[in-house]
């Protein structure tokens, strides 16, 4: 009981630690897409709590997915979860600022192929289904993300 | 549908260096998103049912070679059309296809003086090249995916074709197809321009006593994605009317394409092909089964 309590207390600090990254200019444009106007998309994703659940689930699926799991090995998943949540929240009109790097510089060394991109989209669709985001709203978000194939896939 | 659904399989080599694991992989199997290979049209190329699309068949991306096979059965009141074929998609750029169509005149064959169960058949060899645009990824552009293609068709009933006024037993269609997936609206749209002399797709030969010249024809599809693996829509196709003995009419259908898995899809449609060889109102069910890699 006590150890559980302690673990719960200590775990957040331990897991919120991010690795340092090369300095870069922070701006919303780094998110790579313009945000939706209005509240409809944020509502479809069940607010910021829903976006957080979708991103956590997406990252968990990617890490467990034999098609792409190796790409995520030894990466800073704490930072990835945080910046992805910001990015989705920004694009979906949730009013967040995006503080991460742009898509080209954050993926340039990963050697991604089209099939990797599609595997990630596949996992995102599963995560959105688990959150019961309507298929229509899912496609609207995917329409914003699809062109990022050009900046993230280098081969 | 855009489907092709399907198709991705396993992937191959995995990482060497943890920092850039993907660099260890090269050609790999699968990887296209569901339905982005289209289904198989009646002429064997990736498309809807009646219309040929600009999408490249199979489940492969630019890093692989995919394939698709299909069988299609169209049951009309007085005829049936059976098609089987294969298509190979190379690096999401080039598509090679072959299809064989068999048109059974059943009892109408006797009425037309051909004999009961007389069949027409043709072989269709297709080549398609993706020229510009990406139907799926270019969601920030209006530009559709545009492909050009040829279909060389060889019909088997030369004597009958000549007797009804047809001029050639073989012919070649040329087309340019533009296809766009509008994800923000969950729509799949296609418009294709084809120059052809084919009578009833080519089964009744090419050119005729009324006209023996290439004429531009239109074929198009519009569908809405209702789920990740379900596309429903409608198609329309104009056809030349070259033969004096029977006017050829436009074709249309309502379809549903459902991908059961990455590798298997089914298309069901209600098609209206108008009058065929003087026999009126040929409307019926179209069922197509496709497997893709
Ligand atoms: C629509 C597509 C994608 C979006 C929106 C996206 C978004 C992001 C974001 C926001 C970051 C963090 C940037 C930062 O640290 O400042 C990131 C990093 C990363 N992404 Fe993506 N990504 C996409 C595609 C992919 C794909 C297809 C893969 C691999 C299958 C991938 C793997 C990674 C990895 C491993 C990192 C960490 C890189 C590092 O920390 O150096 N991403 N991505």
CSV table of C-alpha atoms and ligand atoms in Angstrom, one decimal:
chain,number,residue,atom,x,y,z
A,1,UNK,CA,0.0,0.0,0.0
A,2,UNK,CA,2.6,2.4,1.0
A,3,UNK,CA,5.0,1.5,-1.8
A,4,UNK,CA,2.1,1.9,-4.3
A,5,UNK,CA,1.5,5.3,-2.9
A,6,UNK,CA,5.1,6.2,-3.1
A,7,UNK,CA,5.4,4.9,-6.7
A,8,UNK,CA,2.4,7.0,-7.7
A,9,UNK,CA,4.0,10.0,-6.1
A,10,UNK,CA,7.5,9.5,-7.7
A,11,UNK,CA,6.5,8.2,-11.1
A,12,UNK,CA,5.3,11.4,-12.6
A,13,UNK,CA,8.6,13.2,-11.9
A,14,UNK,CA,10.6,10.3,-13.3
A,15,UNK,CA,8.6,10.0,-16.5
A,16,UNK,CA,8.2,13.7,-17.2
A,17,UNK,CA,11.9,14.1,-17.7
A,18,UNK,CA,12.7,15.1,-21.3
A,19,UNK,CA,16.1,14.9,-23.1
A,20,UNK,CA,17.5,18.2,-24.2
A,21,UNK,CA,17.2,19.1,-28.0
A,22,UNK,CA,19.2,21.4,-30.2
A,23,UNK,CA,17.9,24.9,-29.9
A,24,UNK,CA,15.2,25.9,-32.5
A,25,UNK,CA,12.7,28.7,-33.0
A,26,UNK,CA,9.3,27.9,-31.4
A,27,UNK,CA,6.3,28.9,-33.4
A,28,UNK,CA,2.9,27.5,-34.1
A,29,UNK,CA,3.7,27.2,-37.8
A,30,UNK,CA,6.1,24.3,-36.8
A,31,UNK,CA,2.9,22.2,-36.3
A,32,UNK,CA,2.7,22.0,-40.1
A,33,UNK,CA,-1.0,22.7,-40.5
A,34,UNK,CA,-3.5,25.5,-40.0
A,35,UNK,CA,-6.0,25.0,-37.1
A,36,UNK,CA,-9.7,24.3,-37.6
A,37,UNK,CA,-11.9,27.3,-36.8
A,38,UNK,CA,-14.7,26.8,-34.3
A,39,UNK,CA,-15.3,24.1,-31.7
A,40,UNK,CA,-16.7,21.2,-33.7
A,41,UNK,CA,-13.5,19.4,-34.1
A,42,UNK,CA,-12.4,19.8,-30.5
A,43,UNK,CA,-15.8,18.5,-29.4
A,44,UNK,CA,-15.6,15.5,-31.8
A,45,UNK,CA,-12.3,14.6,-30.0
A,46,UNK,CA,-14.0,15.1,-26.6
A,47,UNK,CA,-11.9,18.1,-25.7
A,48,UNK,CA,-8.3,18.2,-24.5
A,49,UNK,CA,-8.8,15.2,-22.3
A,50,UNK,CA,-9.9,13.2,-25.4
A,51,UNK,CA,-6.9,14.4,-27.4
A,52,UNK,CA,-4.6,13.4,-24.6
A,53,UNK,CA,-6.1,9.9,-24.6
A,54,UNK,CA,-5.8,9.6,-28.4
A,55,UNK,CA,-2.1,10.6,-28.3
A,56,UNK,CA,-1.2,8.3,-25.4
A,57,UNK,CA,-3.0,5.4,-27.2
A,58,UNK,CA,-1.3,6.3,-30.5
A,59,UNK,CA,2.2,6.3,-29.0
A,60,UNK,CA,1.5,3.1,-27.1
A,61,UNK,CA,0.3,1.4,-30.3
A,62,UNK,CA,3.3,2.6,-32.3
A,63,UNK,CA,5.8,1.4,-29.7
A,64,UNK,CA,4.0,-2.0,-29.7
A,65,UNK,CA,3.7,-2.2,-33.5
A,66,UNK,CA,6.2,-4.6,-35.1
A,67,UNK,CA,6.0,-2.6,-38.4
A,68,UNK,CA,7.4,0.5,-36.8
A,69,UNK,CA,8.4,-0.1,-33.2
A,70,UNK,CA,12.1,0.0,-34.0
A,71,UNK,CA,11.8,3.6,-35.1
A,72,UNK,CA,10.6,4.6,-31.7
A,73,UNK,CA,13.3,2.8,-29.8
A,74,UNK,CA,15.7,5.1,-27.8
A,75,UNK,CA,13.5,8.1,-28.6
A,76,UNK,CA,12.3,10.6,-26.1
A,77,UNK,CA,8.7,9.4,-25.8
A,78,UNK,CA,8.0,11.9,-23.0
A,79,UNK,CA,8.7,14.8,-25.3
A,80,UNK,CA,6.9,13.1,-28.2
A,81,UNK,CA,3.7,12.7,-26.2
A,82,UNK,CA,3.8,16.2,-25.0
A,83,UNK,CA,4.5,17.8,-28.4
A,84,UNK,CA,2.0,15.5,-30.2
A,85,UNK,CA,-0.7,16.5,-27.7
A,86,UNK,CA,0.1,20.2,-28.3
A,87,UNK,CA,0.2,19.7,-32.1
A,88,UNK,CA,-3.2,17.9,-32.2
A,89,UNK,CA,-4.7,20.4,-29.7
A,90,UNK,CA,-3.4,23.3,-31.8
A,91,UNK,CA,-4.7,21.8,-35.1
A,92,UNK,CA,-8.1,20.7,-33.7
A,93,UNK,CA,-8.8,24.3,-32.5
A,94,UNK,CA,-8.2,23.6,-28.8
A,95,UNK,CA,-6.2,26.8,-28.4
A,96,UNK,CA,-2.9,25.3,-27.4
A,97,UNK,CA,0.4,26.7,-28.5
A,98,UNK,CA,2.7,24.2,-30.4
A,99,UNK,CA,6.2,24.3,-28.9
A,100,UNK,CA,7.8,21.4,-30.8
A,101,UNK,CA,10.1,21.4,-33.8
A,102,UNK,CA,8.8,21.5,-37.4
A,103,UNK,CA,8.0,18.2,-39.1
A,104,UNK,CA,10.9,18.2,-41.5
A,105,UNK,CA,13.6,18.7,-38.9
A,106,UNK,CA,12.1,16.3,-36.3
A,107,UNK,CA,11.9,13.4,-38.8
A,108,UNK,CA,14.9,14.0,-41.1
A,109,UNK,CA,17.1,11.4,-39.5
A,110,UNK,CA,14.5,8.7,-39.1
A,111,UNK,CA,14.7,7.4,-42.7
A,112,UNK,CA,10.9,7.0,-42.9
A,113,UNK,CA,9.2,5.2,-45.8
A,114,UNK,CA,5.6,5.6,-47.0
A,115,UNK,CA,4.7,2.3,-45.4
A,116,UNK,CA,5.8,3.7,-42.0
A,117,UNK,CA,3.6,6.7,-42.5
A,118,UNK,CA,0.7,4.6,-43.4
A,119,UNK,CA,1.3,2.3,-40.4
A,120,UNK,CA,1.2,5.3,-38.1
A,121,UNK,CA,-2.1,6.5,-39.7
A,122,UNK,CA,-3.5,3.0,-39.2
A,123,UNK,CA,-2.6,3.2,-35.5
A,124,UNK,CA,-4.0,6.7,-35.3
A,125,UNK,CA,-7.3,5.5,-36.8
A,126,UNK,CA,-7.4,2.7,-34.2
A,127,UNK,CA,-6.7,5.2,-31.4
A,128,UNK,CA,-9.5,7.6,-32.7
A,129,UNK,CA,-11.9,4.6,-32.9
A,130,UNK,CA,-11.1,3.7,-29.3
A,131,UNK,CA,-11.9,7.3,-28.4
A,132,UNK,CA,-15.2,7.0,-30.5
A,133,UNK,CA,-14.3,9.9,-32.6
A,134,UNK,CA,-16.7,9.9,-35.6
A,135,UNK,CA,-15.3,8.7,-38.8
A,136,UNK,CA,-16.1,12.0,-40.5
A,137,UNK,CA,-14.1,13.9,-37.9
A,138,UNK,CA,-11.3,11.4,-38.2
A,139,UNK,CA,-11.0,12.1,-41.9
A,140,UNK,CA,-11.0,15.8,-41.4
A,141,UNK,CA,-8.0,15.5,-39.1
A,142,UNK,CA,-6.3,13.1,-41.5
A,143,UNK,CA,-6.8,15.6,-44.3
A,144,UNK,CA,-4.6,18.0,-42.3
A,145,UNK,CA,-2.0,15.3,-41.6
A,146,UNK,CA,-1.8,13.5,-44.9
A,147,UNK,CA,0.3,16.3,-46.6
A,148,UNK,CA,2.9,15.8,-43.9
A,149,UNK,CA,4.0,12.7,-45.7
A,150,UNK,CA,6.0,15.1,-47.9
A,151,UNK,CA,7.9,16.5,-45.0
A,152,UNK,CA,8.3,13.4,-42.8
A,153,UNK,CA,9.0,10.7,-45.4
A,154,UNK,CA,12.5,11.1,-46.7
A,155,UNK,CA,12.9,8.0,-48.8
B,1,UNK,CA,-12.5,0.8,-52.7
B,2,UNK,CA,-10.1,3.2,-52.7
B,3,UNK,CA,-9.0,0.5,-51.7
B,4,UNK,CA,-7.4,-1.6,-52.7
B,5,UNK,CA,-7.6,-2.0,-50.3
B,6,UNK,CA,-5.7,-3.3,-48.8
B,7,UNK,CA,-3.0,-4.7,-48.9
B,8,UNK,CA,-0.1,-4.5,-46.9
B,9,UNK,CA,1.5,-7.5,-45.6
B,10,UNK,CA,4.4,-8.2,-43.6
B,11,UNK,CA,7.5,-6.3,-43.5
B,12,UNK,CA,10.7,-7.3,-43.8
B,13,UNK,CA,14.0,-6.4,-42.5
B,14,UNK,CA,14.4,-4.6,-39.3
B,15,UNK,CA,16.9,-2.4,-37.8
B,16,UNK,CA,20.5,-2.4,-37.5
B,17,UNK,CA,21.3,0.9,-35.8
B,18,UNK,CA,18.8,2.0,-33.2
B,19,UNK,CA,19.3,5.6,-34.2
B,20,UNK,CA,18.2,5.1,-37.7
B,21,UNK,CA,16.5,1.7,-37.9
B,22,UNK,CA,14.5,2.5,-41.0
B,23,UNK,CA,17.7,2.8,-43.0
B,24,UNK,CA,18.0,-0.9,-42.8
B,25,UNK,CA,14.8,-1.4,-44.7
B,26,UNK,CA,14.3,-1.0,-48.4
B,27,UNK,CA,11.8,-2.8,-50.6
B,28,UNK,CA,9.0,-4.0,-48.4
B,29,UNK,CA,5.7,-5.6,-48.6
B,30,UNK,CA,2.5,-3.7,-48.2
B,31,UNK,CA,1.9,-0.4,-46.7
B,32,UNK,CA,-0.8,1.4,-48.7
B,33,UNK,CA,-3.8,2.6,-46.9
B,34,UNK,CA,-7.1,0.8,-47.3
B,35,UNK,CA,-8.9,1.3,-50.6
B,36,UNK,CA,-6.1,3.5,-52.0
B,37,UNK,CA,-5.5,0.9,-54.7
B,38,UNK,CA,-9.1,1.2,-55.9
B,39,UNK,CA,-11.2,-1.8,-56.8
B,40,UNK,CA,-11.1,-3.6,-60.2
B,41,UNK,CA,-13.1,-2.2,-63.0
B,42,UNK,CA,-14.7,-4.4,-65.6
B,43,UNK,CA,-11.8,-3.8,-67.9
B,44,UNK,CA,-9.2,-5.0,-65.3
B,45,UNK,CA,-7.6,-1.8,-64.3
B,46,UNK,CA,-7.9,-0.3,-60.9
B,47,UNK,CA,-11.0,1.8,-60.7
B,48,UNK,CA,-14.6,1.7,-59.7
B,49,UNK,CA,-16.9,-0.9,-61.4
B,50,UNK,CA,-17.5,0.8,-64.8
B,51,UNK,CA,-14.9,3.6,-64.6
B,52,UNK,CA,-11.1,3.3,-64.7
B,53,UNK,CA,-9.4,5.4,-62.1
B,54,UNK,CA,-5.9,6.9,-61.9
B,55,UNK,CA,-5.0,4.8,-58.8
B,56,UNK,CA,-2.4,2.1,-59.2
B,57,UNK,CA,-3.6,-1.4,-58.3
B,58,UNK,CA,-2.4,-3.4,-55.3
B,59,UNK,CA,-1.3,-2.6,-51.8
B,60,UNK,CA,2.2,-1.4,-52.5
B,61,UNK,CA,3.8,2.0,-52.1
B,62,UNK,CA,6.6,3.5,-54.1
B,63,UNK,CA,8.9,1.0,-52.3
B,64,UNK,CA,7.2,-2.2,-53.6
B,65,UNK,CA,5.4,-4.2,-56.2
B,66,UNK,CA,1.8,-5.1,-55.5
B,67,UNK,CA,-0.8,-7.1,-57.3
B,68,UNK,CA,-4.5,-7.7,-57.5
B,69,UNK,CA,-6.8,-10.3,-59.0
B,70,UNK,CA,-10.5,-10.1,-59.5
B,71,UNK,CA,-13.5,-12.0,-60.7
B,72,UNK,CA,-16.7,-10.1,-61.6
B,73,UNK,CA,-20.1,-11.3,-62.5
B,74,UNK,CA,-22.8,-9.1,-64.0
B,75,UNK,CA,-26.1,-10.7,-64.3
B,76,UNK,CA,-28.4,-8.9,-66.7
B,77,UNK,CA,-32.0,-9.9,-67.7
B,78,UNK,CA,-30.9,-11.4,-71.0
B,79,UNK,CA,-27.1,-11.7,-70.8
B,80,UNK,CA,-24.3,-12.2,-68.3
B,81,UNK,CA,-20.9,-10.8,-68.3
B,82,UNK,CA,-18.1,-12.6,-66.5
B,83,UNK,CA,-14.7,-11.0,-66.1
B,84,UNK,CA,-11.5,-12.2,-64.5
B,85,UNK,CA,-8.2,-10.6,-64.4
B,86,UNK,CA,-5.0,-9.6,-62.8
B,87,UNK,CA,-3.2,-6.3,-62.3
B,88,UNK,CA,0.3,-5.5,-61.1
B,89,UNK,CA,1.2,-2.2,-59.5
B,90,UNK,CA,4.8,-1.3,-59.7
B,91,UNK,CA,6.1,1.3,-57.2
B,92,UNK,CA,2.7,3.0,-57.2
B,93,UNK,CA,3.7,4.4,-60.6
B,94,UNK,CA,2.9,1.8,-63.3
B,95,UNK,CA,0.1,-0.6,-63.6
B,96,UNK,CA,0.0,-3.6,-65.9
B,97,UNK,CA,-3.3,-5.4,-66.3
B,98,UNK,CA,-4.9,-8.3,-68.1
B,99,UNK,CA,-8.6,-9.2,-68.1
B,100,UNK,CA,-10.7,-11.6,-70.0
B,101,UNK,CA,-14.4,-10.9,-70.5
B,102,UNK,CA,-17.0,-13.4,-71.5
B,103,UNK,CA,-20.4,-12.3,-72.5
B,104,UNK,CA,-23.0,-15.0,-72.6
B,105,UNK,CA,-26.1,-14.3,-74.8
B,106,UNK,CA,-28.1,-17.2,-73.1
B,107,UNK,CA,-31.6,-17.4,-74.7
B,108,UNK,CA,-31.2,-14.1,-76.5
B,109,UNK,CA,-28.5,-15.7,-78.6
B,110,UNK,CA,-31.1,-17.8,-80.3
B,111,UNK,CA,-33.4,-14.8,-80.9
B,112,UNK,CA,-30.5,-12.9,-82.4
B,113,UNK,CA,-29.8,-15.8,-84.7
B,114,UNK,CA,-26.5,-16.7,-83.1
B,115,UNK,CA,-27.6,-19.8,-81.3
B,116,UNK,CA,-28.6,-20.3,-77.7
B,117,UNK,CA,-25.7,-19.6,-75.3
B,118,UNK,CA,-23.5,-18.0,-77.9
B,119,UNK,CA,-20.7,-16.2,-76.2
B,120,UNK,CA,-18.5,-13.3,-77.1
B,121,UNK,CA,-15.2,-12.9,-75.4
B,122,UNK,CA,-12.3,-10.5,-75.4
B,123,UNK,CA,-8.8,-10.1,-73.9
B,124,UNK,CA,-7.9,-6.7,-72.5
B,125,UNK,CA,-4.2,-5.7,-72.0
B,126,UNK,CA,-3.8,-2.5,-70.0
B,127,UNK,CA,-0.9,-0.2,-69.2
B,128,UNK,CA,-1.4,2.8,-66.9
B,129,UNK,CA,1.2,5.4,-65.8
B,130,UNK,CA,0.7,7.8,-62.9
B,131,UNK,CA,1.8,11.2,-64.2
B,132,UNK,CA,1.3,13.7,-61.4
B,133,UNK,CA,-0.4,14.2,-58.1
B,134,UNK,CA,-1.3,12.0,-55.3
B,135,UNK,CA,-5.0,11.2,-54.7
B,136,UNK,CA,-4.5,10.4,-51.0
B,137,UNK,CA,-1.7,12.5,-49.6
B,138,UNK,CA,-2.1,15.8,-51.5
B,139,UNK,CA,-5.0,16.9,-49.3
B,140,UNK,CA,-3.7,20.5,-49.2
B,141,UNK,CA,-4.0,20.7,-53.0
B,142,UNK,CA,-6.8,20.6,-55.5
B,143,UNK,CA,-4.7,18.8,-58.0
B,144,UNK,CA,-6.0,15.3,-58.4
B,145,UNK,CA,-3.9,12.2,-59.2
B,146,UNK,CA,-3.7,12.0,-62.9
B,147,UNK,CA,-2.7,8.9,-64.9
B,148,UNK,CA,-2.7,8.1,-68.6
B,149,UNK,CA,-3.3,4.7,-70.0
B,150,UNK,CA,-4.0,2.4,-72.9
B,151,UNK,CA,-6.1,-0.7,-73.1
B,152,UNK,CA,-5.6,-3.0,-76.1
B,153,UNK,CA,-8.6,-5.2,-76.6
B,154,UNK,CA,-8.9,-8.3,-78.8
B,155,UNK,CA,-12.4,-9.7,-79.5
B,156,UNK,CA,-12.9,-13.3,-80.5
B,157,UNK,CA,-16.0,-13.2,-82.8
B,158,UNK,CA,-14.6,-11.7,-86.0
B,159,UNK,CA,-17.2,-13.2,-88.3
B,160,UNK,CA,-20.2,-12.1,-86.2
B,161,UNK,CA,-18.6,-8.6,-85.7
B,162,UNK,CA,-18.3,-8.1,-89.4
B,163,UNK,CA,-21.8,-9.4,-90.0
B,164,UNK,CA,-23.3,-6.8,-87.7
B,165,UNK,CA,-21.4,-4.0,-89.3
B,166,UNK,CA,-18.3,-3.9,-87.0
B,167,UNK,CA,-15.1,-2.8,-88.7
B,168,UNK,CA,-12.3,-4.3,-86.5
B,169,UNK,CA,-11.9,-7.2,-84.1
B,170,UNK,CA,-9.1,-5.5,-82.2
B,171,UNK,CA,-8.8,-2.0,-80.9
B,172,UNK,CA,-7.0,0.3,-78.5
B,173,UNK,CA,-8.5,2.7,-76.1
B,174,UNK,CA,-6.5,5.7,-74.7
B,175,UNK,CA,-7.5,7.5,-71.5
B,176,UNK,CA,-6.6,10.1,-69.0
B,177,UNK,CA,-8.0,9.6,-65.5
B,178,UNK,CA,-8.1,12.1,-62.7
B,179,UNK,CA,-9.0,10.8,-59.2
B,180,UNK,CA,-9.1,12.6,-55.9
B,181,UNK,CA,-9.9,11.5,-52.4
B,182,UNK,CA,-11.3,14.5,-50.5
B,183,UNK,CA,-10.7,13.4,-47.0
B,184,UNK,CA,-12.1,16.5,-45.4
B,185,UNK,CA,-15.4,15.5,-47.0
B,186,UNK,CA,-14.9,11.8,-47.0
B,187,UNK,CA,-15.4,11.8,-50.8
B,188,UNK,CA,-13.7,9.8,-53.6
B,189,UNK,CA,-14.2,11.4,-57.0
B,190,UNK,CA,-13.0,10.4,-60.5
B,191,UNK,CA,-13.4,11.7,-64.0
B,192,UNK,CA,-11.9,9.9,-66.9
B,193,UNK,CA,-11.7,10.8,-70.6
B,194,UNK,CA,-11.4,7.9,-73.0
B,195,UNK,CA,-11.0,7.9,-76.7
B,196,UNK,CA,-12.3,4.7,-78.1
B,197,UNK,CA,-14.0,2.9,-81.0
B,198,UNK,CA,-15.2,0.0,-78.9
B,199,UNK,CA,-18.7,-1.4,-79.3
B,200,UNK,CA,-20.1,-2.8,-76.0
B,201,UNK,CA,-16.6,-2.4,-74.4
B,202,UNK,CA,-15.1,-4.1,-77.5
B,203,UNK,CA,-17.0,-7.4,-77.3
B,204,UNK,CA,-18.9,-6.4,-80.5
B,205,UNK,CA,-15.7,-5.1,-82.1
B,206,UNK,CA,-14.4,-1.6,-82.9
B,207,UNK,CA,-15.9,1.0,-85.2
B,208,UNK,CA,-18.9,0.3,-87.3
B,209,UNK,CA,-21.1,1.0,-90.3
B,210,UNK,CA,-22.4,4.2,-88.7
B,211,UNK,CA,-19.0,5.5,-87.7
B,212,UNK,CA,-15.5,4.3,-87.6
B,213,UNK,CA,-13.6,7.1,-85.8
B,214,UNK,CA,-12.2,7.6,-82.3
B,215,UNK,CA,-14.6,9.6,-80.2
B,216,UNK,CA,-14.0,11.0,-76.7
B,217,UNK,CA,-16.1,9.4,-74.1
B,218,UNK,CA,-16.6,10.3,-70.4
B,219,UNK,CA,-16.6,7.9,-67.4
B,220,UNK,CA,-16.8,9.0,-63.8
B,221,UNK,CA,-17.4,7.9,-60.2
B,222,UNK,CA,-18.4,9.7,-57.1
B,223,UNK,CA,-18.5,8.0,-53.8
B,224,UNK,CA,-18.6,8.7,-50.1
B,225,UNK,CA,-16.5,6.8,-47.5
B,226,UNK,CA,-18.9,5.7,-44.8
B,227,UNK,CA,-16.3,3.8,-42.9
B,228,UNK,CA,-12.6,3.1,-43.3
B,229,UNK,CA,-13.5,0.1,-45.4
B,230,UNK,CA,-16.8,1.0,-47.0
B,231,UNK,CA,-17.3,3.2,-50.0
B,232,UNK,CA,-20.7,3.7,-51.6
B,233,UNK,CA,-21.3,5.8,-54.7
B,234,UNK,CA,-22.5,6.1,-58.3
B,235,UNK,CA,-20.9,5.8,-61.7
B,236,UNK,CA,-21.7,7.0,-65.2
B,237,UNK,CA,-20.1,6.1,-68.5
B,238,UNK,CA,-20.8,7.2,-72.0
B,239,UNK,CA,-20.1,4.9,-75.0
B,240,UNK,CA,-20.0,5.4,-78.7
B,241,UNK,CA,-22.8,4.2,-80.9
B,242,UNK,CA,-21.0,3.0,-84.0
B,243,UNK,CA,-23.2,0.1,-85.2
B,244,UNK,CA,-26.3,0.7,-87.4
B,245,UNK,CA,-28.3,-2.3,-86.2
B,246,UNK,CA,-28.5,-1.4,-82.5
B,247,UNK,CA,-28.0,1.9,-80.7
B,248,UNK,CA,-25.6,1.7,-77.8
B,249,UNK,CA,-26.5,3.6,-74.7
B,250,UNK,CA,-24.8,5.1,-71.7
B,251,UNK,CA,-24.1,3.0,-68.6
B,252,UNK,CA,-24.6,3.8,-64.9
B,253,UNK,CA,-24.4,2.1,-61.6
B,254,UNK,CA,-24.8,2.4,-57.9
B,255,UNK,CA,-22.1,0.6,-56.0
B,256,UNK,CA,-20.8,-0.3,-52.6
B,257,UNK,CA,-17.2,-1.4,-52.2
B,258,UNK,CA,-16.3,-3.1,-48.9
B,259,UNK,CA,-12.8,-4.2,-47.9
B,260,UNK,CA,-13.1,-7.1,-45.6
B,261,UNK,CA,-9.4,-7.1,-44.9
B,262,UNK,CA,-6.2,-5.6,-46.3
B,263,UNK,CA,-6.3,-8.3,-48.9
B,264,UNK,CA,-9.9,-8.9,-49.8
B,265,UNK,CA,-12.6,-6.6,-51.1
B,266,UNK,CA,-16.1,-7.1,-52.5
B,267,UNK,CA,-17.9,-4.7,-54.8
B,268,UNK,CA,-21.7,-5.0,-55.3
B,269,UNK,CA,-23.5,-2.8,-57.7
B,270,UNK,CA,-26.7,-2.3,-59.5
B,271,UNK,CA,-25.8,-1.5,-63.1
B,272,UNK,CA,-27.9,-0.1,-65.9
B,273,UNK,CA,-26.3,-0.8,-69.3
B,274,UNK,CA,-29.3,0.3,-71.4
B,275,UNK,CA,-30.1,-1.7,-74.5
B,276,UNK,CA,-27.6,-4.2,-75.7
B,277,UNK,CA,-27.8,-5.5,-79.3
B,278,UNK,CA,-31.4,-4.5,-79.7
B,279,UNK,CA,-32.4,-6.3,-76.4
B,280,UNK,CA,-33.8,-3.6,-74.2
B,281,UNK,CA,-33.3,-2.4,-70.6
B,282,UNK,CA,-30.3,-4.5,-69.4
B,283,UNK,CA,-30.1,-3.7,-65.7
B,284,UNK,CA,-28.8,-6.1,-63.2
B,285,UNK,CA,-26.6,-6.9,-60.3
B,286,UNK,CA,-22.8,-6.7,-60.4
B,287,UNK,CA,-20.7,-8.6,-58.0
B,288,UNK,CA,-17.0,-8.5,-57.8
B,289,UNK,CA,-14.5,-10.2,-55.6
B,290,UNK,CA,-10.9,-8.9,-55.4
B,291,UNK,CA,-7.8,-10.1,-53.7
B,292,UNK,CA,-4.8,-7.9,-53.4
B,293,UNK,CA,-1.2,-7.9,-52.2
C,1,LIG,C1,1.3,12.9,-39.7
C,1,LIG,C2,2.4,12.4,-39.4
C,1,LIG,C3,3.2,12.8,-38.2
C,1,LIG,C4,3.1,13.8,-37.3
C,1,LIG,C5,2.0,14.8,-37.2
C,1,LIG,C6,4.2,13.7,-36.4
C,1,LIG,C7,4.4,14.5,-35.3
C,1,LIG,C8,5.6,14.5,-34.5
C,1,LIG,C9,5.9,15.5,-33.6
C,1,LIG,C10,5.1,16.6,-33.1
C,1,LIG,C11,7.2,15.2,-33.1
C,1,LIG,C12,8.0,15.9,-32.0
C,1,LIG,C13,8.7,17.0,-32.5
C,1,LIG,C14,9.7,17.5,-31.5
C,1,LIG,O1,10.3,16.7,-30.8
C,1,LIG,O2,9.9,18.8,-31.4
C,1,LIG,C15,7.6,14.0,-33.8
C,1,LIG,C16,8.8,13.3,-33.6
C,1,LIG,C17,8.9,12.0,-33.9
C,1,LIG,N1,8.2,11.3,-34.8
C,1,LIG,FE1,6.6,12.0,-35.8
C,1,LIG,N2,5.0,12.6,-36.8
C,1,LIG,C18,4.4,12.0,-37.9
C,1,LIG,C19,4.9,10.9,-38.6
C,1,LIG,C20,5.8,10.1,-38.0
C,1,LIG,C21,6.0,8.7,-38.5
C,1,LIG,C22,5.3,8.1,-39.7
C,1,LIG,C23,6.9,8.1,-37.7
C,1,LIG,C24,7.5,6.8,-37.7
C,1,LIG,C25,6.8,5.7,-38.0
C,1,LIG,C26,7.3,9.1,-36.7
C,1,LIG,C27,8.2,9.0,-35.7
C,1,LIG,C28,8.7,10.0,-34.9
C,1,LIG,C29,9.8,9.9,-33.9
C,1,LIG,C30,10.6,8.6,-33.7
C,1,LIG,C31,10.0,11.1,-33.4
C,1,LIG,C32,11.0,11.5,-32.3
C,1,LIG,C33,12.2,12.1,-33.1
C,1,LIG,C34,13.2,12.7,-32.1
C,1,LIG,O3,12.9,13.0,-31.0
C,1,LIG,O4,14.3,13.0,-32.6
C,1,LIG,N3,6.6,10.3,-36.9
C,1,LIG,N4,6.6,13.6,-34.7
